[in-house]
Amino acid sequence: MSLISKDFRLHQHRNEQHGHARLRWALVAIACAGIGAVIASTSTEESLESSKIATESLPAFVTETKSSEELARESFSLSLPELQAQQEIINAADPQSTTSSPKKWREVTVKSGDNLALIFKRADIKPQQLDELMKSGDAVKKLRRIFPKDTIRLLSDSDGILQSLRYEIDQKSYLMVEREQDTLVANTYDYKIETRQTHASGVIDSSLFLAAQKAGISQNIIMELANIFGWDIDFVLDIRKGDNFTVLYEQLYRDGEKISDGKILAADFVNDGKIYRAVRYTNPQTNETEYYTPDGKSMRKAFIRTPLNFARISSGFNLKRRHPILLNKRPHRGVDYAAKSGTPIYAAGDGKVIFKGKKGGYGKVMILQHGTKYTTLYAHLKTYNRKLRKGSRVKQGQTIAYVGSTGLATGPHLHYEFRVNGVHRNPLTVRLPISKPIPKRYMADFDLTTSPIIAQLDLVTRPQQFALTDN
Ligand SMILES: [Zn+2]
């Protein structure tokens, strides 16, 4: 549902200025739509009875007798009736507890505005038990941040004494509190997660997102795919009908059930007849993971720190600076480089012109988009490189404009801004994306670890894609 609405927005904005910015915005919109859906379903949930009591009888297949501890460890993956059936075995094995205070499991769904005190009240557990629970160990701190729709399973006796509590922290771990020799003890346990590989392919008819949806690819995977190829392909403006992709990725399983998608291992993207290929590799020394071309070049492109020569910094990045002309306090979200009028300004990295024109006090401005995350802004320009228009591709180091003093400027200088995901960062200190090729000494390791993945990708890619073009 959210994919369709987002895709519709992409079309609506097709003629506006910001290519990747729009993509990113649209991706945020998917996320918001997702959150909206969650909120909506949570509020309908609230009206439903949220605590249930298991009353089913013992299933016939349970024949083995297990210790309560063994049963408790296994019990998180069980349904509530199964859990209660287990407890009945335990109760039966301990006649005293069955006669005086039989224990029962309750499953409580957290409501919005809920807290443990309210939950205990609903589950008929004595309020004093909460203090004891909170003293049961560090692991129990996880219960301080519970969310609507979370499930907490509670085992108590008829005197309202808590015997056991289970809470799923996330898909990979859970909290278990158990009464051991009259003391509550909290521990966190990890599920056994199995990683499997899968692949999917899609042919684009109108947009990457519709194609991905058709191919059954999750939003996370498609966002990741857009990030990997975002330096080479503008997913709004460059996409052609018939463009296609194949993605090889991981899926995480718990007890044989898929819980989420993992990482993309390798992918192909054919854009306007040109084939781009990326493979994931972790440098064994630095432990940094990146996507590379099969010959070891980074998919991310480099930045140069200073986009012009023969300049000095006349004003740094300062969020509390007093403006030299307006004299009021105004954050300076960039760096000023004083230079002679007419000094050439270079593109800080490979990218695309997303804005060229006047912007108030900035005078003549050019904004470049690099990949899906980065933009650079160049202000007070005297003139632009005449060949460049909105949508033009630029190479790192290419002259894009010339230093001037248009707009509010005391003298000729370049005002330069660097944004990551729309947030201004200090161009002098921001961590620039690594784009180095695989170092020579790791090339053998790179080939060894990536060739089976590439072979797998070849297997699922159509034969005509085998003849790779150089990118
Ligand atoms: Zn400035």
XYZ file of C-alpha atoms and ligand atoms in Angstrom:
472
model
C 0.000 0.000 0.000
C 2.704 2.425 0.995
C 4.767 1.466 -2.046
C 2.002 2.535 -4.366
C 1.379 5.860 -2.688
C 5.087 6.618 -2.614
C 5.450 5.745 -6.240
C 2.579 8.044 -7.067
C 4.419 10.858 -5.302
C 7.524 10.163 -7.349
C 5.485 10.704 -10.492
C 3.848 13.832 -9.204
C 7.185 15.461 -8.500
C 8.947 14.247 -11.570
C 9.330 17.744 -12.957
C 10.702 19.412 -9.893
C 14.266 20.082 -9.146
C 15.708 17.643 -6.612
C 16.380 14.234 -8.080
C 17.803 12.137 -5.293
C 16.463 14.439 -2.644
C 13.040 13.475 -3.920
C 13.890 9.821 -3.858
C 15.005 10.141 -0.283
C 11.959 12.151 0.618
C 9.819 9.527 -0.975
C 11.607 6.808 0.974
C 10.910 8.737 4.166
C 7.298 8.894 3.040
C 7.201 5.089 2.841
C 8.542 4.909 6.356
C 5.938 7.389 7.550
C 3.168 5.506 5.816
C 4.436 2.379 7.556
C 4.404 4.088 10.936
C 0.951 5.439 10.234
C -0.259 1.935 9.557
C 1.208 0.682 12.799
C -0.422 3.484 14.763
C -3.748 2.824 13.098
C -3.679 -0.861 13.864
C -2.538 -0.199 17.407
C -5.469 2.033 18.150
C -7.975 -0.508 16.864
C -6.193 -3.115 18.933
C -6.742 -1.045 22.040
C -10.464 -1.506 21.990
C -10.014 -5.256 21.999
C -9.612 -7.262 25.162
C -5.888 -7.331 25.641
C -5.327 -9.984 28.238
C -6.330 -13.539 27.633
C -6.252 -16.534 29.869
C -5.298 -19.899 28.493
C -7.805 -22.527 29.329
C -7.232 -25.182 26.705
C -6.725 -28.696 27.880
C -3.562 -30.704 27.604
C -2.833 -31.725 24.001
C -2.523 -35.458 23.515
C 0.924 -35.320 21.916
C 2.632 -34.126 25.072
C 3.892 -37.346 26.600
C 7.418 -36.632 27.753
C 8.010 -35.228 31.197
C 10.455 -32.388 31.264
C 11.864 -30.266 34.051
C 10.180 -26.901 34.486
C 13.384 -25.192 33.516
C 13.692 -27.135 30.289
C 10.106 -26.369 29.492
C 10.516 -22.702 30.295
C 13.520 -22.384 27.975
C 11.607 -23.888 25.100
C 8.424 -22.140 25.839
C 8.838 -18.818 24.100
C 8.120 -20.187 20.689
C 4.999 -21.922 21.970
C 1.506 -20.569 21.610
C -0.307 -19.605 24.752
C -2.466 -22.783 24.880
C 0.687 -24.840 24.437
C 2.368 -22.866 27.182
C -0.525 -23.425 29.542
C -0.549 -27.123 28.683
C 3.085 -27.215 29.713
C 2.328 -25.449 32.945
C -0.354 -27.990 33.714
C 2.271 -30.701 33.446
C 4.415 -28.773 35.886
C 1.464 -28.187 38.216
C 0.597 -31.889 38.066
C 4.167 -32.792 38.951
C 3.939 -30.555 42.020
C 0.686 -31.532 43.732
C 1.087 -28.935 46.472
C 1.084 -26.017 44.054
C -1.849 -27.474 42.124
C -4.041 -27.760 45.171
C -3.174 -24.541 46.979
C -2.316 -22.104 44.203
C -2.347 -23.348 40.617
C -0.147 -21.321 38.288
C -1.519 -19.852 35.106
C 0.061 -18.159 32.164
C -1.381 -14.921 30.958
C -0.469 -13.138 27.790
C -0.763 -9.376 28.037
C -0.618 -7.089 25.036
C 0.809 -3.680 25.860
C -1.658 -0.859 25.173
C -0.718 2.722 24.413
C -0.049 4.588 27.677
C 0.463 1.298 29.428
C 3.020 0.545 32.125
C 4.033 -2.477 34.153
C 1.978 -1.438 37.168
C -1.185 -1.384 35.037
C -0.227 -4.634 33.364
C 0.319 -6.331 36.733
C -3.057 -5.095 37.868
C -4.723 -6.562 34.789
C -2.920 -9.842 35.326
C -3.944 -9.993 39.024
C -0.367 -9.811 40.234
C 0.339 -8.052 43.515
C 1.732 -4.528 43.034
C 4.629 -5.268 45.429
C 5.828 -7.856 42.936
C 6.883 -5.037 40.640
C 9.649 -3.964 43.059
C 10.893 -7.499 43.260
C 10.835 -7.781 39.474
C 12.827 -4.583 39.024
C 15.497 -5.975 41.386
C 15.809 -9.227 39.470
C 18.854 -8.160 37.444
C 20.105 -5.791 34.769
C 18.349 -7.675 31.998
C 15.007 -6.513 33.357
C 15.813 -2.907 32.358
C 14.488 -3.866 28.928
C 11.020 -3.650 30.450
C 11.438 0.092 31.034
C 10.818 0.675 27.352
C 7.855 -1.346 26.273
C 5.743 -0.454 23.273
C 2.101 -0.833 22.311
C 1.434 -4.265 20.807
C 4.405 -5.831 22.622
C 3.476 -9.056 24.309
C 4.407 -9.944 27.861
C 3.733 -13.413 29.191
C 3.275 -13.759 32.898
C 3.044 -16.797 35.128
C 1.663 -16.255 38.603
C 0.005 -18.274 41.307
C -3.427 -17.575 42.734
C -1.866 -15.507 45.522
C -0.725 -12.986 42.902
C 2.918 -13.933 43.237
C 4.899 -13.656 40.014
C 6.609 -16.899 39.089
C 7.888 -16.190 35.635
C 7.843 -13.484 32.961
C 8.770 -13.615 29.288
C 9.171 -10.679 26.980
C 10.347 -10.678 23.403
C 12.965 -7.901 23.186
C 13.326 -8.136 19.428
C 13.383 -10.807 16.776
C 16.758 -12.016 17.948
C 16.489 -12.106 21.732
C 14.097 -12.346 24.632
C 14.013 -11.629 28.340
C 13.104 -14.320 30.818
C 12.543 -13.790 34.521
C 12.122 -16.881 36.650
C 11.631 -17.538 40.318
C 14.570 -19.575 41.518
C 14.667 -20.541 45.203
C 12.195 -17.776 46.017
C 14.136 -15.058 44.178
C 13.318 -13.635 40.771
C 16.249 -13.895 38.373
C 16.302 -12.104 35.007
C 18.286 -13.226 31.984
C 18.418 -12.376 28.302
C 18.570 -15.199 25.787
C 19.426 -15.122 22.107
C 17.491 -17.061 19.539
C 19.380 -19.148 17.065
C 19.249 -17.149 13.853
C 19.883 -18.887 10.581
C 20.971 -16.965 7.498
C 19.733 -18.141 4.114
C 20.333 -16.724 0.671
C 17.703 -15.722 -1.790
C 17.442 -13.723 -4.973
C 14.912 -11.656 -6.836
C 14.735 -9.985 -10.223
C 12.551 -7.273 -11.608
C 11.936 -5.441 -14.854
C 10.995 -1.808 -14.606
C 7.857 -0.670 -16.289
C 7.346 2.705 -14.621
C 9.442 2.813 -11.478
C 11.950 0.860 -9.455
C 9.542 0.694 -6.541
C 6.653 -0.810 -8.460
C 9.028 -3.308 -10.054
C 10.419 -4.198 -6.636
C 6.958 -4.626 -5.214
C 6.021 -6.903 -8.090
C 9.159 -8.950 -7.477
C 8.213 -9.292 -3.804
C 11.225 -7.355 -2.547
C 10.974 -5.604 0.804
C 11.337 -1.852 1.199
C 14.580 -2.260 3.130
C 16.205 -4.205 0.348
C 15.065 -1.795 -2.327
C 16.314 1.194 -0.334
C 19.649 -0.529 0.066
C 19.727 -1.292 -3.646
C 19.043 2.376 -4.422
C 21.861 3.384 -2.074
C 24.357 1.018 -3.684
C 23.667 2.148 -7.236
C 22.689 5.719 -6.352
C 26.112 7.072 -7.320
C 25.694 5.849 -10.880
C 21.968 5.937 -11.453
C 19.359 8.562 -10.646
C 16.357 6.421 -9.783
C 13.921 9.167 -10.650
C 15.303 10.704 -13.816
C 17.526 8.019 -15.361
C 15.176 5.065 -15.175
C 13.987 3.677 -18.520
C 11.230 1.212 -19.280
C 12.888 -2.189 -19.564
C 15.644 -1.426 -17.055
C 16.063 -4.456 -14.856
C 17.815 -5.716 -11.791
C 18.766 -8.870 -9.969
C 19.571 -8.891 -6.308
C 21.127 -11.668 -4.247
C 20.501 -11.168 -0.556
C 20.284 -12.761 2.861
C 17.194 -13.626 4.828
C 17.190 -14.325 8.537
C 15.254 -17.282 9.882
C 14.297 -18.302 13.373
C 12.873 -21.778 13.990
C 12.401 -22.192 10.245
C 10.402 -19.005 9.974
C 11.589 -15.931 8.108
C 11.937 -12.969 10.458
C 13.605 -10.340 8.282
C 15.791 -9.592 5.312
C 19.521 -9.354 5.821
C 22.208 -7.809 3.677
C 22.474 -7.547 -0.081
C 25.360 -9.793 -1.159
C 25.518 -8.793 -4.805
C 23.331 -7.075 -7.357
C 23.089 -6.175 -11.010
C 21.320 -3.162 -12.380
C 20.813 -2.645 -16.097
C 20.069 1.007 -16.820
C 19.446 2.112 -20.387
C 21.433 -0.889 -21.630
C 24.396 -0.306 -19.353
C 25.130 -2.941 -16.739
C 26.216 -2.025 -13.239
C 27.279 -4.731 -10.835
C 28.075 -4.554 -7.133
C 29.323 -7.111 -4.634
C 29.631 -6.856 -0.873
C 33.019 -7.265 0.749
C 34.372 -6.787 4.268
C 37.977 -5.727 4.590
C 39.533 -8.315 6.938
C 41.774 -5.724 8.582
C 39.493 -2.731 9.072
C 36.306 -4.829 9.222
C 34.613 -2.202 7.062
C 31.988 -3.423 4.664
C 31.479 -1.813 1.282
C 30.055 -2.565 -2.131
C 32.529 -2.903 -4.969
C 32.548 -3.575 -8.686
C 33.743 -7.123 -9.437
C 37.185 -5.697 -10.184
C 37.439 -4.092 -6.754
C 36.471 -0.454 -7.329
C 34.253 1.155 -4.711
C 30.645 1.743 -5.727
C 30.772 4.936 -3.659
C 32.546 7.795 -5.273
C 35.101 10.014 -3.599
C 34.922 13.629 -2.447
C 37.637 16.212 -2.458
C 37.785 18.141 0.787
C 38.345 21.600 -0.727
C 36.509 22.415 -3.945
C 38.920 25.128 -5.122
C 42.624 25.992 -5.228
C 44.402 29.174 -4.148
C 41.971 29.957 -1.367
C 42.090 30.564 2.326
C 39.360 29.867 4.853
C 37.836 33.205 5.812
C 35.027 31.839 7.945
C 34.500 28.385 9.362
C 31.457 26.288 10.173
C 29.915 27.931 13.219
C 26.371 27.490 14.395
C 26.580 30.639 16.619
C 28.274 33.105 14.301
C 27.296 36.792 13.966
C 26.580 37.557 10.331
C 29.160 40.051 8.914
C 26.569 42.097 7.007
C 23.282 41.497 8.794
C 25.108 41.674 12.188
C 22.548 39.397 13.778
C 23.296 35.970 15.130
C 23.033 33.516 12.314
C 24.481 30.075 12.163
C 27.139 29.669 9.513
C 26.415 26.255 8.106
C 29.281 26.133 5.699
C 32.836 27.212 5.114
C 33.877 30.429 3.362
C 36.908 30.292 1.132
C 38.243 33.730 0.191
C 39.682 33.668 -3.318
C 40.169 35.973 -6.260
C 37.063 36.662 -8.281
C 36.897 34.230 -11.168
C 38.786 31.377 -9.420
C 37.419 28.063 -10.750
C 35.315 25.950 -8.369
C 35.393 22.182 -8.739
C 32.693 19.591 -8.153
C 33.567 17.998 -4.788
C 32.519 14.618 -6.115
C 30.815 12.827 -8.987
C 27.208 13.809 -9.102
C 24.476 15.738 -10.733
C 23.367 19.386 -10.820
C 20.081 19.625 -8.941
C 19.924 23.406 -8.637
C 21.370 26.294 -10.606
C 20.078 29.815 -9.936
C 19.687 32.620 -7.420
C 18.824 32.027 -3.772
C 18.426 35.296 -1.775
C 21.546 36.230 0.215
C 23.428 33.330 -1.354
C 23.386 35.055 -4.725
C 24.111 32.683 -7.575
C 24.083 29.131 -6.291
C 24.735 25.651 -7.576
C 23.753 22.491 -5.699
C 25.065 19.051 -6.569
C 23.652 15.705 -5.529
C 26.123 12.854 -4.908
C 24.700 9.367 -4.513
C 21.495 9.281 -2.501
C 22.815 10.787 0.740
C 25.042 13.744 -0.053
C 24.576 17.216 -1.463
C 27.073 20.064 -1.818
C 26.160 23.737 -2.219
C 28.288 26.475 -3.785
C 27.204 30.106 -3.240
C 28.068 33.747 -4.142
C 29.128 32.506 -7.591
C 30.240 34.982 -10.212
C 29.180 32.743 -13.112
C 28.474 29.072 -13.798
C 30.113 26.670 -16.186
C 27.865 27.475 -19.146
C 27.601 23.848 -20.230
C 25.936 22.771 -17.017
C 22.201 22.749 -16.533
C 19.927 21.281 -13.942
C 20.230 17.517 -14.428
C 23.752 17.643 -15.918
C 26.203 15.041 -14.693
C 29.459 16.270 -13.225
C 32.712 14.482 -12.554
C 34.767 15.084 -9.446
C 37.187 17.953 -10.081
C 35.228 19.310 -13.044
C 34.882 23.114 -13.024
C 31.288 23.911 -12.213
C 31.419 27.668 -11.508
C 33.653 30.652 -10.623
C 34.176 32.557 -7.368
C 32.266 35.815 -7.080
C 30.446 37.966 -4.526
C 26.820 37.783 -5.609
C 24.179 38.001 -2.867
C 25.189 39.137 0.616
C 28.986 38.938 0.493
C 31.638 41.317 1.824
C 34.085 40.249 -0.871
C 34.705 37.504 -3.402
C 34.498 34.111 -1.712
C 32.975 30.697 -2.067
C 30.437 29.715 0.547
C 30.494 25.915 0.576
C 28.043 23.595 2.327
C 28.061 19.865 2.737
C 24.912 17.990 3.686
C 24.467 14.390 4.683
C 20.853 13.203 4.517
C 19.790 16.836 4.375
C 21.728 17.857 7.517
C 24.504 20.454 7.323
C 27.875 19.088 8.302
C 31.188 20.856 8.684
C 32.891 20.411 5.284
C 36.293 20.580 6.974
C 35.690 17.726 9.379
C 32.821 15.615 8.018
C 33.732 11.987 7.499
C 33.744 11.637 3.739
C 32.660 8.350 2.213
C 35.486 5.934 1.608
C 35.881 5.202 -2.051
C 39.246 3.563 -2.200
C 39.570 0.468 -4.338
C 40.437 -2.813 -2.641
C 44.106 -2.543 -1.569
C 46.389 -4.747 -3.670
C 47.243 -7.046 -0.781
C 43.557 -7.849 -0.240
C 42.771 -8.403 -3.914
C 43.352 -12.177 -3.628
C 41.063 -12.356 -0.602
C 38.502 -10.183 -2.380
C 38.490 -12.498 -5.414
C 38.310 -15.580 -3.249
C 35.375 -14.370 -1.151
C 33.396 -12.620 -3.866
C 33.758 -15.029 -6.799
C 31.277 -17.615 -5.448
C 28.752 -14.820 -4.869
C 29.321 -13.431 -8.347
C 28.982 -16.936 -9.804
C 25.632 -17.249 -8.018
C 24.523 -13.913 -9.353
C 25.495 -15.026 -12.856
C 23.392 -18.121 -12.398
C 20.255 -16.133 -11.723
C 20.951 -13.327 -14.156
C 19.878 -13.761 -17.733
C 22.649 -14.892 -20.114
C 22.723 -11.694 -22.178
C 23.803 -9.840 -19.044
C 27.014 -11.820 -18.823
C 28.887 -9.498 -21.146
C 29.537 -6.797 -18.596
C 30.370 -3.303 -19.670
C 32.988 -1.439 -17.760
C 31.682 1.109 -15.328
Zn 29.538 31.541 4.172
